[in-house]
Tab-separated table of C-alpha atoms in Angstrom:
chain	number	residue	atom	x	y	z
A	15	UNK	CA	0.000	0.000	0.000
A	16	UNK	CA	1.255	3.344	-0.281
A	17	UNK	CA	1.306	6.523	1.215
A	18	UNK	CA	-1.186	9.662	1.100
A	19	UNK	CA	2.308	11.049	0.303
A	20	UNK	CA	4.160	9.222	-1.585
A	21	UNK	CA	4.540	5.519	-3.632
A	22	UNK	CA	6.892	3.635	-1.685
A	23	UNK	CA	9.548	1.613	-3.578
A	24	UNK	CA	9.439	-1.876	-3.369
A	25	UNK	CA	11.551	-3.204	-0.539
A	26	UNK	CA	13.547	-6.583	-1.450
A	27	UNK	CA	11.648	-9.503	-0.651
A	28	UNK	CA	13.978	-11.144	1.514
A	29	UNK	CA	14.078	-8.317	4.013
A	30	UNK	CA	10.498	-8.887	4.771
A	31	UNK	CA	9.601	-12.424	4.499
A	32	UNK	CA	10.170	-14.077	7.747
A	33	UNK	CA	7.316	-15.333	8.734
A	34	UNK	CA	5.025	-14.552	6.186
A	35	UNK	CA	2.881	-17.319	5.335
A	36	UNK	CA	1.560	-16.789	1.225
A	37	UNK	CA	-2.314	-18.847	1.297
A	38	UNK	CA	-2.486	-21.847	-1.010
A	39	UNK	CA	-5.449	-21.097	-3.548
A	40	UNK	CA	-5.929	-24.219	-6.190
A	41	UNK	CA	-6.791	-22.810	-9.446
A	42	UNK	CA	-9.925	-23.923	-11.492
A	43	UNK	CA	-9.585	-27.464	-12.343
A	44	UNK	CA	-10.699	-26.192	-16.260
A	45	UNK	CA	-7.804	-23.711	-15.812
A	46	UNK	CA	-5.137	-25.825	-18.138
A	47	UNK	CA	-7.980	-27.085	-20.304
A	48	UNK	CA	-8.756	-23.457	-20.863
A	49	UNK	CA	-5.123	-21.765	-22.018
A	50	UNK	CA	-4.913	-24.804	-24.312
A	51	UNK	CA	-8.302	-22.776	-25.909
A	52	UNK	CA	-7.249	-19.907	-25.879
A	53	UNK	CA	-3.524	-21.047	-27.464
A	54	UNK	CA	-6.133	-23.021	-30.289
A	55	UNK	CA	-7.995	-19.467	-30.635
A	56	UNK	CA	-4.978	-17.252	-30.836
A	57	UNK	CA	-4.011	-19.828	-33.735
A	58	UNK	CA	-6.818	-19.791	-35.479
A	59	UNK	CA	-7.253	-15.553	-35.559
A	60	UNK	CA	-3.357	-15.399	-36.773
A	61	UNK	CA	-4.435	-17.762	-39.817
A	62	UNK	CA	-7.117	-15.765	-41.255
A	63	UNK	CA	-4.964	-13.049	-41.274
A	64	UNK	CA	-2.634	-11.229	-39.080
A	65	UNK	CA	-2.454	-8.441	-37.737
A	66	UNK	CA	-6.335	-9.017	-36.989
A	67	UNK	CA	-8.423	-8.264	-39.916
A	68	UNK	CA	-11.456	-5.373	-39.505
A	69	UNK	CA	-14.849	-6.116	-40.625
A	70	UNK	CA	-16.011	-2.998	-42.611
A	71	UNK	CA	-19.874	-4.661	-42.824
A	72	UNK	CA	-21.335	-8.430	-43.030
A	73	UNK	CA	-19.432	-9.466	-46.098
A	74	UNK	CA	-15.784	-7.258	-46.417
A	75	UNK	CA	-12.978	-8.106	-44.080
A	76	UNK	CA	-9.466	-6.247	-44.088
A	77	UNK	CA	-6.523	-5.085	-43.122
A	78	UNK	CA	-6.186	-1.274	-41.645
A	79	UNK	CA	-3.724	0.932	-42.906
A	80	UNK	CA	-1.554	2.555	-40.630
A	81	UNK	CA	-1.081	6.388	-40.840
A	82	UNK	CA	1.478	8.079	-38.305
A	83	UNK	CA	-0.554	10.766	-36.054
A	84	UNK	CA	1.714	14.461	-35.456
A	85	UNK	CA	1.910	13.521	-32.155
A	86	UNK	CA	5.848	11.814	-32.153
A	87	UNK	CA	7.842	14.323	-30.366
A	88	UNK	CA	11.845	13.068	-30.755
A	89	UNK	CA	13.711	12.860	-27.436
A	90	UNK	CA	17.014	11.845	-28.789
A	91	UNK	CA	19.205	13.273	-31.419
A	92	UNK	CA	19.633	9.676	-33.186
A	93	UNK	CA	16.052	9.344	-33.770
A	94	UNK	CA	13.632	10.095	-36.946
A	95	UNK	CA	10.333	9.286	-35.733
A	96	UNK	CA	9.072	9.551	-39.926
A	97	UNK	CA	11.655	7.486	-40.658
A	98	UNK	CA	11.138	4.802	-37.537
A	99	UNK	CA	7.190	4.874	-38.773
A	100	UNK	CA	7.787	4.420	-42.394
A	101	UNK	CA	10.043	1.554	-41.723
A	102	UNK	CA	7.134	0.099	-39.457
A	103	UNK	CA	4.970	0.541	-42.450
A	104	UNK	CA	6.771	-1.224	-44.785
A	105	UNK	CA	7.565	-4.391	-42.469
A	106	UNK	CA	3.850	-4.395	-41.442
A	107	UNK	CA	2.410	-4.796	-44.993
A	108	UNK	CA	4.636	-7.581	-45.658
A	109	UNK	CA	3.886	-8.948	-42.706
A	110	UNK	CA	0.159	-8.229	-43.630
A	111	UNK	CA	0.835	-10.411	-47.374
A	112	UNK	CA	3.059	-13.157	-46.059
A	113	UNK	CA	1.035	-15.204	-43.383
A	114	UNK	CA	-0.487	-17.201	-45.798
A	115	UNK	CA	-0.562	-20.703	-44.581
A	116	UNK	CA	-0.262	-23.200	-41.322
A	117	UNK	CA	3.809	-22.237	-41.273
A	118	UNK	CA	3.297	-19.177	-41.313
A	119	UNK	CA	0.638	-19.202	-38.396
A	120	UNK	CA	2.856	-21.484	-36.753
A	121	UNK	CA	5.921	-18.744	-36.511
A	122	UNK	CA	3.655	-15.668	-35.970
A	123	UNK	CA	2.142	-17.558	-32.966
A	124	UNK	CA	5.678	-18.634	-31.518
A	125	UNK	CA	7.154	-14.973	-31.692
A	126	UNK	CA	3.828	-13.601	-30.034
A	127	UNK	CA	4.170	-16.338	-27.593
A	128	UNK	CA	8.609	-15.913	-27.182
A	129	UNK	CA	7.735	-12.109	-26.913
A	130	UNK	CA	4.964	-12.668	-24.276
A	131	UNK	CA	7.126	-13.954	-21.693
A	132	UNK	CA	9.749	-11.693	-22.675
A	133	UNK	CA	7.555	-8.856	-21.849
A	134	UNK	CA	6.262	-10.222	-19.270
A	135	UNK	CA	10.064	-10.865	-17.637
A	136	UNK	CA	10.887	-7.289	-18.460
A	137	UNK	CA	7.714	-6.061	-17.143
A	138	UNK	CA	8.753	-7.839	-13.585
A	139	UNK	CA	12.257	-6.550	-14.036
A	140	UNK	CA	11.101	-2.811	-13.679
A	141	UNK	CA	8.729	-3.747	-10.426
A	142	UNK	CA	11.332	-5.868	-9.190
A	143	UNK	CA	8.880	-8.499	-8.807
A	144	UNK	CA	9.157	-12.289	-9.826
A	145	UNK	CA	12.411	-14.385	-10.447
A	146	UNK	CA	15.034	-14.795	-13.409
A	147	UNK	CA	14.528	-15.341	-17.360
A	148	UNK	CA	15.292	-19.178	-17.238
A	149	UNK	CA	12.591	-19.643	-14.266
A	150	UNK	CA	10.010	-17.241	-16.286
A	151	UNK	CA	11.019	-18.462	-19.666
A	152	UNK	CA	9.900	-22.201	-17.933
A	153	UNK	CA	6.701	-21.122	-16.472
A	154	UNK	CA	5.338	-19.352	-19.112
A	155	UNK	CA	6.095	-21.495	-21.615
A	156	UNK	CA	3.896	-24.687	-19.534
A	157	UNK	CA	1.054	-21.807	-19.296
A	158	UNK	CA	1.035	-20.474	-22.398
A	159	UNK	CA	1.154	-24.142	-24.228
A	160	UNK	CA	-1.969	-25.291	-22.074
A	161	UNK	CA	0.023	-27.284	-19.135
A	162	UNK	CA	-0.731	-27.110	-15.745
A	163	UNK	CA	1.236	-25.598	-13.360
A	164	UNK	CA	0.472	-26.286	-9.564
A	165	UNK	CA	0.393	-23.890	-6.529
A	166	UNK	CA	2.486	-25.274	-3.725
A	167	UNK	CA	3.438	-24.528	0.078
A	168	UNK	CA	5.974	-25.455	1.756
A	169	UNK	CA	3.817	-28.301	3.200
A	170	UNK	CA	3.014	-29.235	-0.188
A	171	UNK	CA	4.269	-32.884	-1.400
A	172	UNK	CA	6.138	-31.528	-4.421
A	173	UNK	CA	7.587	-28.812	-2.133
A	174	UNK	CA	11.703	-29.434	-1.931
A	175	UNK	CA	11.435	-31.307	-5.718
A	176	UNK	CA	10.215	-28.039	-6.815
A	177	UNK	CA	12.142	-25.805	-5.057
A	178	UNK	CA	15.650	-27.763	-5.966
A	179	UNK	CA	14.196	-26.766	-9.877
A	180	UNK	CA	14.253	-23.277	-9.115
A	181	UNK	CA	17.461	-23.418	-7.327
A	182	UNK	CA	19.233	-25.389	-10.688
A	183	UNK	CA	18.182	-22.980	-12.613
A	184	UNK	CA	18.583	-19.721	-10.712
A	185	UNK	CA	21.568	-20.032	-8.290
A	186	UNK	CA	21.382	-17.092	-6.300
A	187	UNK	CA	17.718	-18.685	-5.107
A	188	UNK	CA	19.728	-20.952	-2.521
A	189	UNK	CA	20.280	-17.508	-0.375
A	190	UNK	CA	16.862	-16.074	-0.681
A	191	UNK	CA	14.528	-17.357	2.131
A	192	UNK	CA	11.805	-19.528	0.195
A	193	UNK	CA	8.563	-17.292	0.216
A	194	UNK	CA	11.075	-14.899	-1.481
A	195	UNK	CA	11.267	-17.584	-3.832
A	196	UNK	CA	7.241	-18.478	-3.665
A	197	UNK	CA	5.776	-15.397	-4.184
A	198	UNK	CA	7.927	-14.298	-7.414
A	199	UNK	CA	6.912	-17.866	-8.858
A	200	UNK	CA	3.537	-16.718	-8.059
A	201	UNK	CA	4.180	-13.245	-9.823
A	202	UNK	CA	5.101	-14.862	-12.781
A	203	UNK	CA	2.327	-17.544	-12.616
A	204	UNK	CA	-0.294	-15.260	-12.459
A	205	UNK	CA	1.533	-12.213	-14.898
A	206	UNK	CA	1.250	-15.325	-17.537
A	207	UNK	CA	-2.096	-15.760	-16.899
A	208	UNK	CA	-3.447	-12.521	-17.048
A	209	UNK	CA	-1.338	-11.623	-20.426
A	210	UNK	CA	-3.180	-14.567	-21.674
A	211	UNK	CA	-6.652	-12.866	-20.786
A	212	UNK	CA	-6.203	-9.668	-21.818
A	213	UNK	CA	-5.322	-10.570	-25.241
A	214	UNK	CA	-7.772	-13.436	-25.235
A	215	UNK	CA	-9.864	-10.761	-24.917
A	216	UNK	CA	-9.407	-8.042	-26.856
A	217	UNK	CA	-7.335	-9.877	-29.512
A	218	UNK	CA	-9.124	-13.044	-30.320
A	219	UNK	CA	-12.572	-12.134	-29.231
A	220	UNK	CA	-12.419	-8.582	-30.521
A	221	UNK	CA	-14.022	-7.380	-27.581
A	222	UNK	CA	-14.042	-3.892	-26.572
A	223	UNK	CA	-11.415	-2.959	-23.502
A	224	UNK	CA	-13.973	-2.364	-20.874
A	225	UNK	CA	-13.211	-1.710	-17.151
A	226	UNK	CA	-14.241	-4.720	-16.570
A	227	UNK	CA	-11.707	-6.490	-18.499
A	228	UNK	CA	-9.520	-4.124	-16.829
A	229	UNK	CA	-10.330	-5.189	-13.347
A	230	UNK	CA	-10.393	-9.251	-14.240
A	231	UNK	CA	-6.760	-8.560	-15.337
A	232	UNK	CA	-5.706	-7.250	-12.993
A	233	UNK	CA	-7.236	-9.292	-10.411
A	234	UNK	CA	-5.905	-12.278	-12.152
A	235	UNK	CA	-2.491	-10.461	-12.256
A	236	UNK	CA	-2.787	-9.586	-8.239
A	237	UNK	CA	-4.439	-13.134	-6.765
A	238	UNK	CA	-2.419	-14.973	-3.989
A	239	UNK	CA	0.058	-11.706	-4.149
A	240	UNK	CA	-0.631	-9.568	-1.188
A	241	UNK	CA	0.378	-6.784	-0.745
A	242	UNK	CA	3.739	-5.816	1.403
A	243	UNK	CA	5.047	-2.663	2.696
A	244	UNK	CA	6.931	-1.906	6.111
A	245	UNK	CA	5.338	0.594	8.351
A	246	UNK	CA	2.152	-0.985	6.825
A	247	UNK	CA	-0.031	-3.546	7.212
A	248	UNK	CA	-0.532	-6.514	4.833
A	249	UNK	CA	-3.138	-5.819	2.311
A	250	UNK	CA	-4.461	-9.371	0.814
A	251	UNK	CA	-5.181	-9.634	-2.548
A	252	UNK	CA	-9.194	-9.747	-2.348
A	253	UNK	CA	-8.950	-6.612	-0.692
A	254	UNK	CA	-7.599	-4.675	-3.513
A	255	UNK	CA	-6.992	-7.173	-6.576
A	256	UNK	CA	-9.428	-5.874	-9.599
A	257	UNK	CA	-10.810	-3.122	-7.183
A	258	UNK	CA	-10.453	0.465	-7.561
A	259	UNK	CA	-8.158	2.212	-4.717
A	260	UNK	CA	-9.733	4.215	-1.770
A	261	UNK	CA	-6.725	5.816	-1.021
A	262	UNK	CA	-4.561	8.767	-2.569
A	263	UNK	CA	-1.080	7.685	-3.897
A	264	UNK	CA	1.574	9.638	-5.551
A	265	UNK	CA	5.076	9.237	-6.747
A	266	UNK	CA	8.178	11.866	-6.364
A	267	UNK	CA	6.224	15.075	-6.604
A	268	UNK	CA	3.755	13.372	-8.926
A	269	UNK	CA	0.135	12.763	-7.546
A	270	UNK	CA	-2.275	10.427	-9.467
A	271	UNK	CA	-6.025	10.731	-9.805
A	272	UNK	CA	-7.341	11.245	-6.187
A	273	UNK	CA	-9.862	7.988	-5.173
A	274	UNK	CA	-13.192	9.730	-5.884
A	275	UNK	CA	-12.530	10.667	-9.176
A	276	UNK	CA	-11.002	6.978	-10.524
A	277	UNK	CA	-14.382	5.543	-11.431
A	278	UNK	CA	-15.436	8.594	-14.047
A	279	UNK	CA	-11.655	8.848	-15.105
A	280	UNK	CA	-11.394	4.915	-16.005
A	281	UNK	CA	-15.324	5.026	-17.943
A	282	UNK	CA	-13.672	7.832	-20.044
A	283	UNK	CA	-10.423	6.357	-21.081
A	284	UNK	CA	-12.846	3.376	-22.216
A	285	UNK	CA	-15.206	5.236	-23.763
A	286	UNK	CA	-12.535	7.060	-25.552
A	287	UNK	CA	-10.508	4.148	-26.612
A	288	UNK	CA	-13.545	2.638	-27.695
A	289	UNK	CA	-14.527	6.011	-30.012
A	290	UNK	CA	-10.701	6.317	-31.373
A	291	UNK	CA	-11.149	2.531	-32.343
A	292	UNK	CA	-14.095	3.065	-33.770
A	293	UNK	CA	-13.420	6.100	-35.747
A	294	UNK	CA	-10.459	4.365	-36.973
A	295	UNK	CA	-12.445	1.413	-37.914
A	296	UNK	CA	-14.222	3.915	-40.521
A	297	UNK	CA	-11.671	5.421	-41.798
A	298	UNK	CA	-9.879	2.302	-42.193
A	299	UNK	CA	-6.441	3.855	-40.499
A	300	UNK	CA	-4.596	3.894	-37.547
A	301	UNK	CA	-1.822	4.693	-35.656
A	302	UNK	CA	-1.328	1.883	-33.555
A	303	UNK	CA	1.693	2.727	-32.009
A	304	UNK	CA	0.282	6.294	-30.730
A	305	UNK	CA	-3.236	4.820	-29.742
A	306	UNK	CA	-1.265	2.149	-27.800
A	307	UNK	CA	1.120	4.828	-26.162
A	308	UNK	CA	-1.950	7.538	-25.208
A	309	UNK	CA	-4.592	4.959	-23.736
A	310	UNK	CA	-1.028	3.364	-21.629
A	311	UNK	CA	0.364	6.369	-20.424
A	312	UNK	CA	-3.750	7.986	-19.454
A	313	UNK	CA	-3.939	4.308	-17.783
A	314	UNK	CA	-1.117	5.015	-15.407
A	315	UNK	CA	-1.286	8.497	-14.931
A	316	UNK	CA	-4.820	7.542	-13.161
A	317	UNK	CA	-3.544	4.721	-11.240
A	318	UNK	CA	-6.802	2.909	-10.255
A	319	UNK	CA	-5.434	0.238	-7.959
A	320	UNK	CA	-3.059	0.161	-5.267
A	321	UNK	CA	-0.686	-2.274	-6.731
A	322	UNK	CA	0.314	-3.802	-10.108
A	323	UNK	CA	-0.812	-0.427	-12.211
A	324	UNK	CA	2.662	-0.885	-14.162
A	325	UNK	CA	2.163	-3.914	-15.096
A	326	UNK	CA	-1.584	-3.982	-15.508
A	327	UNK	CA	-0.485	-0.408	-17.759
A	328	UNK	CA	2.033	-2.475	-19.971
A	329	UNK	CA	-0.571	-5.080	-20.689
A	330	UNK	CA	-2.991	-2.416	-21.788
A	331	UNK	CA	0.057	-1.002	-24.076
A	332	UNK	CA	0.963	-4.755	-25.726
A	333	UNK	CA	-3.112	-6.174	-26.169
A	334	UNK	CA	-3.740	-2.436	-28.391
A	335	UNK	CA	-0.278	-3.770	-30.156
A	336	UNK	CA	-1.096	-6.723	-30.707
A	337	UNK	CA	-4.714	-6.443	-32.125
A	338	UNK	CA	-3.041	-3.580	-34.682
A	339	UNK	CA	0.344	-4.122	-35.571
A	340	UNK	CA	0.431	-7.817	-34.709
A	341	UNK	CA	3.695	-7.549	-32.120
A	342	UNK	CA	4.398	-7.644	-28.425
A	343	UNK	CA	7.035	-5.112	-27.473
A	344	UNK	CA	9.037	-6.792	-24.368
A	345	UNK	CA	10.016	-3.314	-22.030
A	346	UNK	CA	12.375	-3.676	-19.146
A	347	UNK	CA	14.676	-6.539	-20.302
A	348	UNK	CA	17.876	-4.006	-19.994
A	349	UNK	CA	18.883	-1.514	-16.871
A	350	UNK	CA	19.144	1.392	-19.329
A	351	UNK	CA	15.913	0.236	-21.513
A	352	UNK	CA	14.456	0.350	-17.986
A	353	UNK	CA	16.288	3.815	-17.046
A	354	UNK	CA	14.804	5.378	-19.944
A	355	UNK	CA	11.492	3.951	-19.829
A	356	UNK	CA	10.948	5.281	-16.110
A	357	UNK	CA	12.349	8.792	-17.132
A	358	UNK	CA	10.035	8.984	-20.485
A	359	UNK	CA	6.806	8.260	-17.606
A	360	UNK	CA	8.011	10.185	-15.217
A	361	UNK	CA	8.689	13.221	-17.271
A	362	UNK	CA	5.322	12.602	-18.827
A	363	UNK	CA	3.588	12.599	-15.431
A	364	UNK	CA	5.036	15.807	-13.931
A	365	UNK	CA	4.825	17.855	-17.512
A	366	UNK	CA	1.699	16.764	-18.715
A	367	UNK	CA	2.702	17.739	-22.241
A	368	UNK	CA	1.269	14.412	-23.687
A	369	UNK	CA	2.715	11.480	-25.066
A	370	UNK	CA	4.967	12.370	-27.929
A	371	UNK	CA	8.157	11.164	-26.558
A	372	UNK	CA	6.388	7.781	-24.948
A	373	UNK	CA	4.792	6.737	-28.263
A	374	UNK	CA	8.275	7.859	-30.194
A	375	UNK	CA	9.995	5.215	-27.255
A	376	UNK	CA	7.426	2.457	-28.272
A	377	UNK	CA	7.341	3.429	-32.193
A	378	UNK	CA	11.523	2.239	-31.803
A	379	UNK	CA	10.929	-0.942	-30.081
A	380	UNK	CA	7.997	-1.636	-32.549
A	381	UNK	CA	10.120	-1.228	-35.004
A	382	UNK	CA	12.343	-3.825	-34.204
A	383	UNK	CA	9.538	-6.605	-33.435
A	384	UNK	CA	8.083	-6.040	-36.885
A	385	UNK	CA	11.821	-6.747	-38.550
A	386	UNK	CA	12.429	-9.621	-36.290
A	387	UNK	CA	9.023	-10.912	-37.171
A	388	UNK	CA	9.462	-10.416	-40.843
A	389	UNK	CA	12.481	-12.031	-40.734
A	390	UNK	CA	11.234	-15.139	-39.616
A	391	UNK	CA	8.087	-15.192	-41.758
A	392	UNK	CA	10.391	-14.318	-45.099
A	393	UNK	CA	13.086	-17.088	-43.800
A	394	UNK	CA	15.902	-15.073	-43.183
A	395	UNK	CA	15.514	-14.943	-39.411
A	396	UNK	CA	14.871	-18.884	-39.518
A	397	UNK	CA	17.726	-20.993	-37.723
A	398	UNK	CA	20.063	-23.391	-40.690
């Protein structure tokens, strides 16, 4: 929880798990039965066309344009946003003409799936929540391929097998006490999981991003994760996971929306996202790396929930990329990607000038999913 005052930074888990005691909650039995759907699902939208296709009226389905809005403001010298866009446009429309058949499906849906738990790693990285990339990288490839992954305690059968997996293949875990070690598998578990929602969601379904798919993500995101801070007492995931904040929060200097005002905020970033998509929709255009960027940055400059708004904010940022350019950008991997990330936001929040320079930072990394992508899909990024 934080303070009227100020957002406290994270304190390392091992200075404050001593005799915390993380609740066992089984998932739904359905649960594995249910990614291996949606994995079927994502399939099946990439092969009729990818990025998604828009249906104009009952009987004409296509592929949107993308136009670059006058919003990219450069922050650094070696940058061309023009340039960085028309390079995106070019990669996208082959992209757009090559996925054509079942290997073609095949490799979009492993990059969306290799840059999923990339992002999601990343996305930990700058929270300092879960573990390392070869325990992530193992857990989110069992969720994402429709396995099941088990909760367990310490008085849990599978306990010490587990936890001697973890160990082999982070090292450094042997020093950490082990609900250190418990709740960043959890983090990951459940980051996996609600990734997998969100774009279920607004992806394969096409729905619209409501508050309430909002809220399921991140209560999926928050569940069995409570919330720790010293000087403060334990907040437990159904107290806050999916649920709007009561209480005002800030970071630095910056304060977000105060509590009272979160519910009208959230229906209007909806409602607007919803309008923009719809207007774009009709016009048959879009600029999906702005529209992405805007709806992000609005997301986390409100703040609705007392924990996990980062996260929950770079979810937001990869479903609108995925539905419309067809890539997941993974932010966070690096210390200076990170560095740079949290100065773009934070200069964002305290100037309020918009967000040129955020949707110029995502534009670049775009950029480089949509080669890597078109790589692969034209051969030359396949291995010999």
């Amino acid at each position: 929880m934080s303070s009227p005052k100020q957002k406290h930074r994270r304190k390392s888990l091992h200075e404050l798990f001593t005799d915390l005691d993380i609740p066992h909650t089984e998932s739904p039995p359905t649960s594995p039965t249910k990614r291996k759907m949606m994995r079927q699902d994502l399939r099946s939208t990439i092969s009729k066309g990818w990025p998604v296709r828009t249906s104009l009226d009952n009987s004409q389905v296509m592929s949107m344009t993308i136009r670059a809005d006058d919003i990219y403001l450069q922050y650094a010298k070696d940058q061309d946003p023009q340039k960085l866009f028309d390079k995106a446009a070019t990669w996208l429309s082959v992209i757009q003409n090559k996925v054509t058949d079942e290997d073609d499906t095949e490799c979009v849906l492993k990059e969306t799936h290799d840059s999923i738990i990339r992002a999601i790693f990343g996305s930990n990285m700058i929270e300092r929540a879960g573990l390392g990339w070869d325990i992530t990288l193992h857990l989110c490839q069992k969720i994402l391929s429709g396995e099941d992954v088990s909760d367990f305690t310490e008085r849990s059968p599978q306990y010490e097998s587990e936890l001697l997996e973890m160990y082999r293949k982070q090292g450094n875990l042997k020093d950490m006490p082990a609900q250190y070690i418990l709740r960043g598998r959890r983090e990951i578990i459940q980051h996996a999981r609600a990734f997998q929602y969100i774009i279920h969601k607004f992806v394969v379904e096409k729905q619209d991003l409501t508050e309430e798919i909002i809220k399921e993500t991140h209560r999926i995101l928050t569940k069995g994760v409570p919330i720790i801070e010293e000087g403060f007492d334990d907040v437990a995931p159904e107290k806050y996971g999916g649920i709007y904040r009561d209480v005002p929060v800030g970071a630095g200097s910056t304060m977000f929306t105060v509590p009272h005002f979160i519910p009208g905020k959230m229906k209007q970033l909806c409602e607007n996202l919803k309008a923009e998509l719809q207007h774009a929709k009709s016009c048959n255009s879009i600029d999906p790396f702005s529209v992405a960027a805007k709806y992000s940055l609005e997301f986390v400059q409100i703040h609705p929930f007392r924990d996990g708004n980062g996260r929950t904010c770079r979810m937001i940022l990869n479903a609108i990329l995925c539905r419309y350019a067809g890539i997941i950008v993974p932010i966070g991997e690096q210390r200076e990607e990170r560095r740079e990330y949290i100065n773009i936001k934070k200069q964002a929040s305290e100037t309020m000038e918009g967000h040129g320079p955020y949707a110029v930072f995502v534009l670049s990394r775009a950029v480089t999913r949509l080669r890597e992508l078109k790589k692969k899909l034209t051969g030359k990024g396949k291995p010999a």
